[in-house]
Coordinates of C-alpha atoms in Angstrom, one line a residue:
M1 CA -1.9 19.8 -20.7
R2 CA -1.3 16.5 -21.5
A3 CA -3.1 13.5 -19.4
A4 CA -4.8 10.4 -18.9
V5 CA -8.1 10.6 -19.4
V6 CA -10.9 8.3 -17.6
S7 CA -13.4 8.4 -20.1
R8 CA -15.3 5.1 -19.3
F9 CA -15.3 2.7 -16.3
D10 CA -14.7 -0.2 -19.0
A11 CA -11.7 0.5 -20.8
P12 CA -7.7 2.2 -19.7
P13 CA -7.5 5.4 -19.9
L14 CA -7.1 7.4 -22.6
Y15 CA -4.0 10.0 -23.4
G16 CA -5.2 13.2 -25.1
D17 CA -6.0 16.7 -23.7
F18 CA -7.2 18.0 -20.3
P19 CA -8.1 20.8 -19.0
E20 CA -5.3 22.9 -16.9
P21 CA -5.9 23.2 -13.1
V22 CA -6.3 26.8 -11.4
A23 CA -5.2 27.4 -7.9
G24 CA -7.5 28.8 -5.4
E25 CA -7.4 29.5 -2.4
G26 CA -5.4 27.4 0.0
E27 CA -4.5 25.0 -3.4
L28 CA -0.9 24.5 -5.0
V29 CA -0.7 23.7 -8.9
I30 CA 1.6 20.8 -8.7
R31 CA 4.3 20.1 -12.2
V32 CA 4.1 16.0 -11.8
R33 CA 7.3 14.5 -12.2
A34 CA 6.5 10.8 -11.6
A35 CA 3.2 8.9 -10.5
P36 CA 2.7 5.3 -9.9
L37 CA 0.1 3.2 -10.9
S38 CA -1.1 1.1 -7.6
P39 CA -4.4 -1.1 -7.8
I40 CA -6.2 1.4 -6.0
V41 CA -5.6 4.0 -8.9
K42 CA -7.0 0.7 -10.9
S43 CA -9.9 0.5 -8.8
L44 CA -11.0 3.9 -9.2
A45 CA -10.8 3.8 -12.5
A46 CA -12.8 1.5 -12.7
G47 CA -15.6 2.6 -10.5
R48 CA -15.2 -0.1 -7.6
H49 CA -13.1 1.5 -5.5
Y50 CA -15.4 1.9 -2.2
S51 CA -14.3 6.1 -1.9
G52 CA -14.7 6.2 -5.9
S53 CA -17.3 8.2 -8.2
A54 CA -19.9 7.6 -10.0
E55 CA -18.9 9.9 -12.7
T56 CA -15.6 9.2 -15.4
H57 CA -14.0 12.1 -16.7
F58 CA -11.2 12.9 -14.5
V59 CA -7.6 12.1 -14.3
P60 CA -6.6 9.4 -12.3
G61 CA -4.0 8.7 -9.9
I62 CA -4.0 10.0 -6.3
D63 CA -0.5 10.3 -5.6
G64 CA 2.9 11.6 -7.0
V65 CA 6.7 13.5 -6.6
G66 CA 6.4 17.1 -8.7
I67 CA 7.5 20.0 -8.4
G68 CA 5.8 22.8 -6.3
P69 CA 5.1 27.0 -7.0
D70 CA 8.5 27.5 -4.9
G71 CA 10.8 24.6 -7.0
K72 CA 10.9 22.3 -4.3
R73 CA 10.1 18.8 -4.9
I74 CA 7.9 17.6 -2.9
Y75 CA 5.7 14.6 -3.0
F76 CA 1.3 14.6 -3.1
L77 CA -1.4 12.6 -1.7
F78 CA -4.9 12.9 -3.1
P79 CA -5.3 16.0 -5.8
K80 CA -8.4 17.7 -5.9
V81 CA -11.0 16.0 -8.9
P82 CA -10.8 15.7 -11.4
F83 CA -7.4 16.4 -11.5
G84 CA -5.4 13.2 -10.8
S85 CA -1.4 12.8 -11.3
M86 CA -1.1 11.4 -14.0
A87 CA -1.4 14.5 -15.8
S88 CA 1.4 17.3 -16.9
Y89 CA -0.4 19.3 -13.4
A90 CA -2.5 18.0 -10.9
L91 CA -4.1 20.0 -8.6
V92 CA -3.9 19.4 -4.5
S93 CA -4.9 21.0 -1.1
A94 CA -1.7 23.0 0.6
R95 CA -2.0 20.5 3.7
S96 CA -1.6 17.3 1.2
V97 CA 2.1 18.2 0.2
V98 CA 5.1 16.4 2.1
P99 CA 9.4 17.2 1.1
V100 CA 11.4 14.4 -1.0
P101 CA 15.0 14.2 0.2
E102 CA 17.7 15.2 -2.4
S103 CA 19.1 11.5 -1.7
V104 CA 16.1 9.6 -3.3
D105 CA 15.1 10.1 -6.3
D106 CA 11.3 10.7 -8.1
A107 CA 11.0 7.5 -9.3
Q108 CA 11.6 5.8 -5.8
A109 CA 10.4 7.6 -3.8
A110 CA 6.8 7.7 -5.9
A111 CA 7.3 4.1 -6.1
V112 CA 8.4 3.4 -2.2
V113 CA 5.8 5.6 -0.6
T114 CA 2.8 4.0 -3.1
A115 CA 3.7 0.8 -1.3
G116 CA 5.0 1.3 1.9
L117 CA 2.6 3.8 2.9
S118 CA 0.1 0.9 3.8
S119 CA 2.2 -0.7 6.4
W120 CA 3.7 2.1 7.5
V121 CA 0.0 3.6 9.1
A122 CA -1.3 0.4 9.5
L123 CA 2.3 -0.3 12.0
T124 CA 2.7 2.9 13.4
R125 CA -0.9 4.3 13.9
R126 CA -3.8 1.4 14.0
A127 CA -1.5 -1.5 15.3
G128 CA -0.1 1.0 18.1
F129 CA 3.2 -1.3 17.1
Q130 CA 6.0 -1.2 19.4
R131 CA 10.0 -1.8 19.2
G132 CA 9.9 -5.5 20.3
E133 CA 6.9 -6.7 18.8
S134 CA 6.2 -9.7 16.8
V135 CA 4.4 -9.0 12.9
L136 CA 3.1 -11.8 10.7
I137 CA 3.0 -10.4 6.6
N138 CA 0.4 -11.6 5.3
G139 CA 1.6 -11.6 1.5
A140 CA 5.2 -10.6 1.4
T141 CA 5.7 -11.4 -1.9
G142 CA 4.7 -8.2 -4.1
S143 CA 6.0 -4.8 -3.7
A144 CA 3.6 -3.8 -1.1
G145 CA 4.2 -6.9 0.8
G146 CA 8.9 -6.9 0.4
L147 CA 8.3 -3.1 2.0
A148 CA 6.0 -4.3 4.9
V149 CA 9.4 -6.3 6.1
Q150 CA 11.7 -3.9 5.4
I151 CA 9.3 -1.6 7.0
A152 CA 8.9 -3.9 9.7
A153 CA 12.1 -5.0 10.7
W154 CA 13.6 -0.8 10.2
L155 CA 10.6 -0.2 13.2
G156 CA 12.1 -3.1 15.2
A157 CA 10.5 -6.0 14.8
G158 CA 11.6 -9.1 17.4
R159 CA 10.2 -11.2 15.1
I160 CA 8.7 -11.4 11.7
I161 CA 6.9 -14.0 9.4
A162 CA 6.3 -14.0 5.7
T163 CA 3.4 -16.0 4.0
G164 CA 2.6 -16.2 0.6
R165 CA 2.6 -18.6 -2.3
N166 CA 5.3 -18.4 -4.7
R167 CA 8.4 -20.5 -2.5
E168 CA 10.9 -18.8 -5.0
K169 CA 10.2 -14.8 -4.3
L170 CA 9.9 -16.1 0.1
N171 CA 13.2 -17.2 -0.4
R172 CA 14.6 -13.9 -1.8
L173 CA 13.5 -12.2 1.5
P174 CA 16.1 -11.2 4.5
R175 CA 17.4 -15.3 6.0
N176 CA 15.6 -14.0 9.4
V177 CA 12.2 -13.7 7.8
E178 CA 9.9 -17.0 8.9
K179 CA 8.7 -18.0 5.6
I180 CA 5.4 -20.3 5.5
V181 CA 4.4 -21.2 1.5
L182 CA 0.3 -20.7 1.6
D183 CA 0.1 -24.6 0.2
D184 CA -1.6 -27.6 1.6
T185 CA 1.3 -27.7 4.6
A186 CA 0.3 -24.3 5.3
D187 CA -2.0 -25.1 7.7
N188 CA 0.7 -26.2 10.4
A189 CA 3.2 -23.9 10.0
L190 CA 0.2 -21.1 10.6
K191 CA 0.1 -23.9 13.9
Q192 CA 3.8 -23.7 14.8
A193 CA 4.2 -20.2 14.0
F194 CA 1.1 -19.1 16.5
S195 CA 3.0 -21.8 19.3
G196 CA 5.3 -18.0 19.8
K197 CA 3.7 -15.2 20.6
V198 CA 2.6 -13.3 17.5
D199 CA 1.5 -9.9 18.0
V200 CA 0.4 -7.8 14.6
V201 CA -1.1 -9.4 11.2
L202 CA -0.5 -7.7 8.5
D203 CA -3.3 -8.7 5.6
Y204 CA -2.7 -8.1 2.5
L205 CA -5.0 -10.8 0.7
W206 CA -7.7 -12.1 3.2
G207 CA -10.2 -15.0 1.3
E208 CA -9.2 -18.2 2.4
P209 CA -5.4 -17.3 3.7
A210 CA -6.6 -14.5 6.1
G211 CA -9.1 -17.3 7.6
R212 CA -6.3 -19.9 7.8
I213 CA -3.9 -17.5 9.4
I214 CA -7.2 -16.6 11.9
T215 CA -8.7 -20.4 12.6
Q216 CA -4.6 -21.6 13.3
A217 CA -4.5 -18.1 15.3
T218 CA -7.2 -19.0 17.4
A219 CA -7.2 -22.4 17.8
N220 CA -7.3 -23.8 21.3
R221 CA -7.8 -20.7 23.3
G222 CA -10.0 -19.1 26.0
S223 CA -7.8 -19.7 29.0
G224 CA -9.0 -18.0 32.2
L225 CA -6.6 -15.5 32.1
G226 CA -7.1 -14.4 29.0
E227 CA -5.4 -14.7 26.1
P228 CA -2.8 -11.9 24.5
R229 CA -4.2 -9.5 21.6
L230 CA -3.6 -10.3 18.3
R231 CA -4.6 -7.7 16.3
F232 CA -5.7 -7.5 12.5
I233 CA -4.7 -5.4 10.1
Q234 CA -6.9 -5.3 7.0
M235 CA -5.6 -4.0 4.3
G236 CA -6.3 -5.1 1.2
S237 CA -8.2 -8.1 -1.0
M238 CA -6.3 -9.7 -3.8
A239 CA -7.4 -13.6 -2.4
G240 CA -11.0 -12.3 -2.0
D241 CA -13.5 -10.0 -0.8
S242 CA -15.9 -11.7 1.8
L243 CA -14.3 -13.9 5.0
G244 CA -16.4 -15.8 7.3
V245 CA -15.0 -15.9 11.2
S246 CA -16.9 -17.6 14.2
A247 CA -17.7 -15.9 17.1
A248 CA -16.3 -18.5 19.0
S249 CA -13.0 -16.9 17.9
L250 CA -13.4 -13.0 19.0
R251 CA -14.6 -14.6 22.2
S252 CA -12.0 -16.9 22.9
S253 CA -8.8 -15.3 21.9
G254 CA -7.2 -11.5 21.7
L255 CA -8.1 -11.6 17.9
E256 CA -9.0 -7.8 17.2
I257 CA -9.7 -6.9 13.5
L258 CA -8.9 -3.6 12.1
G259 CA -8.9 -1.7 8.3
S260 CA -6.1 0.6 7.7
G261 CA -6.9 2.7 5.0
I262 CA -9.0 6.0 3.3
G263 CA -11.6 6.5 6.1
S264 CA -10.4 4.6 8.8
L265 CA -7.8 6.8 8.7
S266 CA -7.5 10.2 8.0
V267 CA -6.2 12.0 5.0
A268 CA -3.9 13.8 7.7
E269 CA -3.3 11.0 9.1
L270 CA -1.7 9.4 5.5
I271 CA 0.0 12.9 4.2
T272 CA 2.1 12.8 8.5
G273 CA 2.9 9.1 7.7
A274 CA 3.9 9.3 3.8
G275 CA 6.1 12.3 5.5
Q276 CA 7.7 9.6 8.0
L277 CA 8.5 7.7 5.3
L278 CA 9.8 9.5 3.4
M279 CA 12.4 10.6 5.7
A280 CA 12.8 7.0 6.9
I281 CA 14.2 6.1 3.0
P282 CA 17.7 7.2 3.5
Q283 CA 18.3 5.7 6.6
G284 CA 16.4 2.6 6.2
K285 CA 17.6 2.1 2.1
F286 CA 13.8 1.1 1.7
A287 CA 14.1 0.1 -1.9
T288 CA 11.0 -1.6 -4.4
P289 CA 11.7 -2.9 -7.9
V290 CA 10.1 0.1 -10.1
R291 CA 9.3 0.3 -13.6
T292 CA 9.2 3.2 -15.6
C293 CA 7.4 4.5 -18.6
A294 CA 6.4 7.6 -20.6
L295 CA 2.7 9.0 -19.4
S296 CA 1.4 8.6 -23.1
E297 CA 1.7 4.8 -23.2
V298 CA -0.9 4.7 -20.5
S299 CA -3.6 2.8 -22.4
R300 CA -1.0 -0.1 -23.9
I301 CA 0.5 -0.3 -20.2
W302 CA -2.3 -0.2 -18.1
H303 CA -3.7 -4.0 -18.1
E304 CA 0.0 -5.5 -17.5
E305 CA 1.2 -7.6 -14.8
S306 CA 3.8 -6.0 -13.2
G307 CA 4.8 -8.3 -10.9
E308 CA 7.5 -6.8 -8.0
E309 CA 7.8 -4.0 -9.5
R310 CA 6.3 -0.8 -9.3
L311 CA 5.3 0.8 -12.4
V312 CA 5.4 4.8 -12.9
L313 CA 4.5 6.9 -15.2
I314 CA 6.4 10.5 -16.4
P315 CA 4.5 13.0 -17.3

C-alpha cells in the first residue's frame, strides 16, 4: 500500500510503499479516508513524545476516519504500530472505533475530534465539570482552544474566559466570552478575572503564561474558611515544558493541578470521549477551519504552519 513512512526522526516522513496490515483476532483493517496531522503526530514522528517509540520505520498518525470491514464509516483511534493512519489502510483494535454521524463529513469529523477531544475529556472526565461552572481557556486562539470555547459553552459553562497573544483572533470569539490578551497588561486583567469565581482552567500553553495565571489565581489567598477549588487541567506546552510553582500557592489556595492526556486517561476513556464528541457535533455545530491535502504531499507540507486550520491528509 502507499503510505507516509517515518524512516528517521530528524526528517519529514516520505511517501512510498509499506506492507499492508493483516488483521489478527480482535483487530480491524480500516480503509483510511482522512488522517489529521496534529502536533502530537509530529512529536511522535520526531521521536520527542513521551508515549512514542525509539524505533523508526513506521506510519505516523494516531487517528482518522475510514471505512470498516462492514462498509460503515468510523472514527478510529490509536492504530497498532507500525500501521498508523497516514496510509491507504490502518490496523486498529475492534474496541478503538466509534461511528461517525452521517451529517458530518470525513475531514470535519477528523479535524474536530483531533482538535476537540482534549478539551472534551478534560472537562467531562478530568475536571468533573458541572453545568454553570466557569472556565478559563489558556491559549484559545488555535483550533484546539477555539473548539474548547465551543465545547465549554455546549456543556453549559456559566462564564468563559479566553486568553491568547493575538488580539485579532481573540476578538473573533463569541461576544459573551471574556478575552485577555497575554501582553504586559495581562496580570491586571487576570487579577480581575480571578476576583470572580473561576472553577476550571484548561491550559494549552504551560510555561510563562501558565505561571502568570497561577500567580494571579492564588494571590492573597489563605482564608481560614478554606478557599474554593480551582482545577487547573494541563493539556499542552506550546509556551514551554517546565514551570516553577511556589509551595505556598498550593498550600494557601484551592489550586489542584491535573494532567489530561495519554496516560492520565485510559484508551477506553479517550475512545468513549471521541464517540460522545462525534455524536454532539451535529447539534452542537462544533466547527474548526480545515485544510485538506493529498497524502502524497506529506513531505512538502509536514513543516508548514497551519495557523488556525487543521490539516487533514487524504490517502
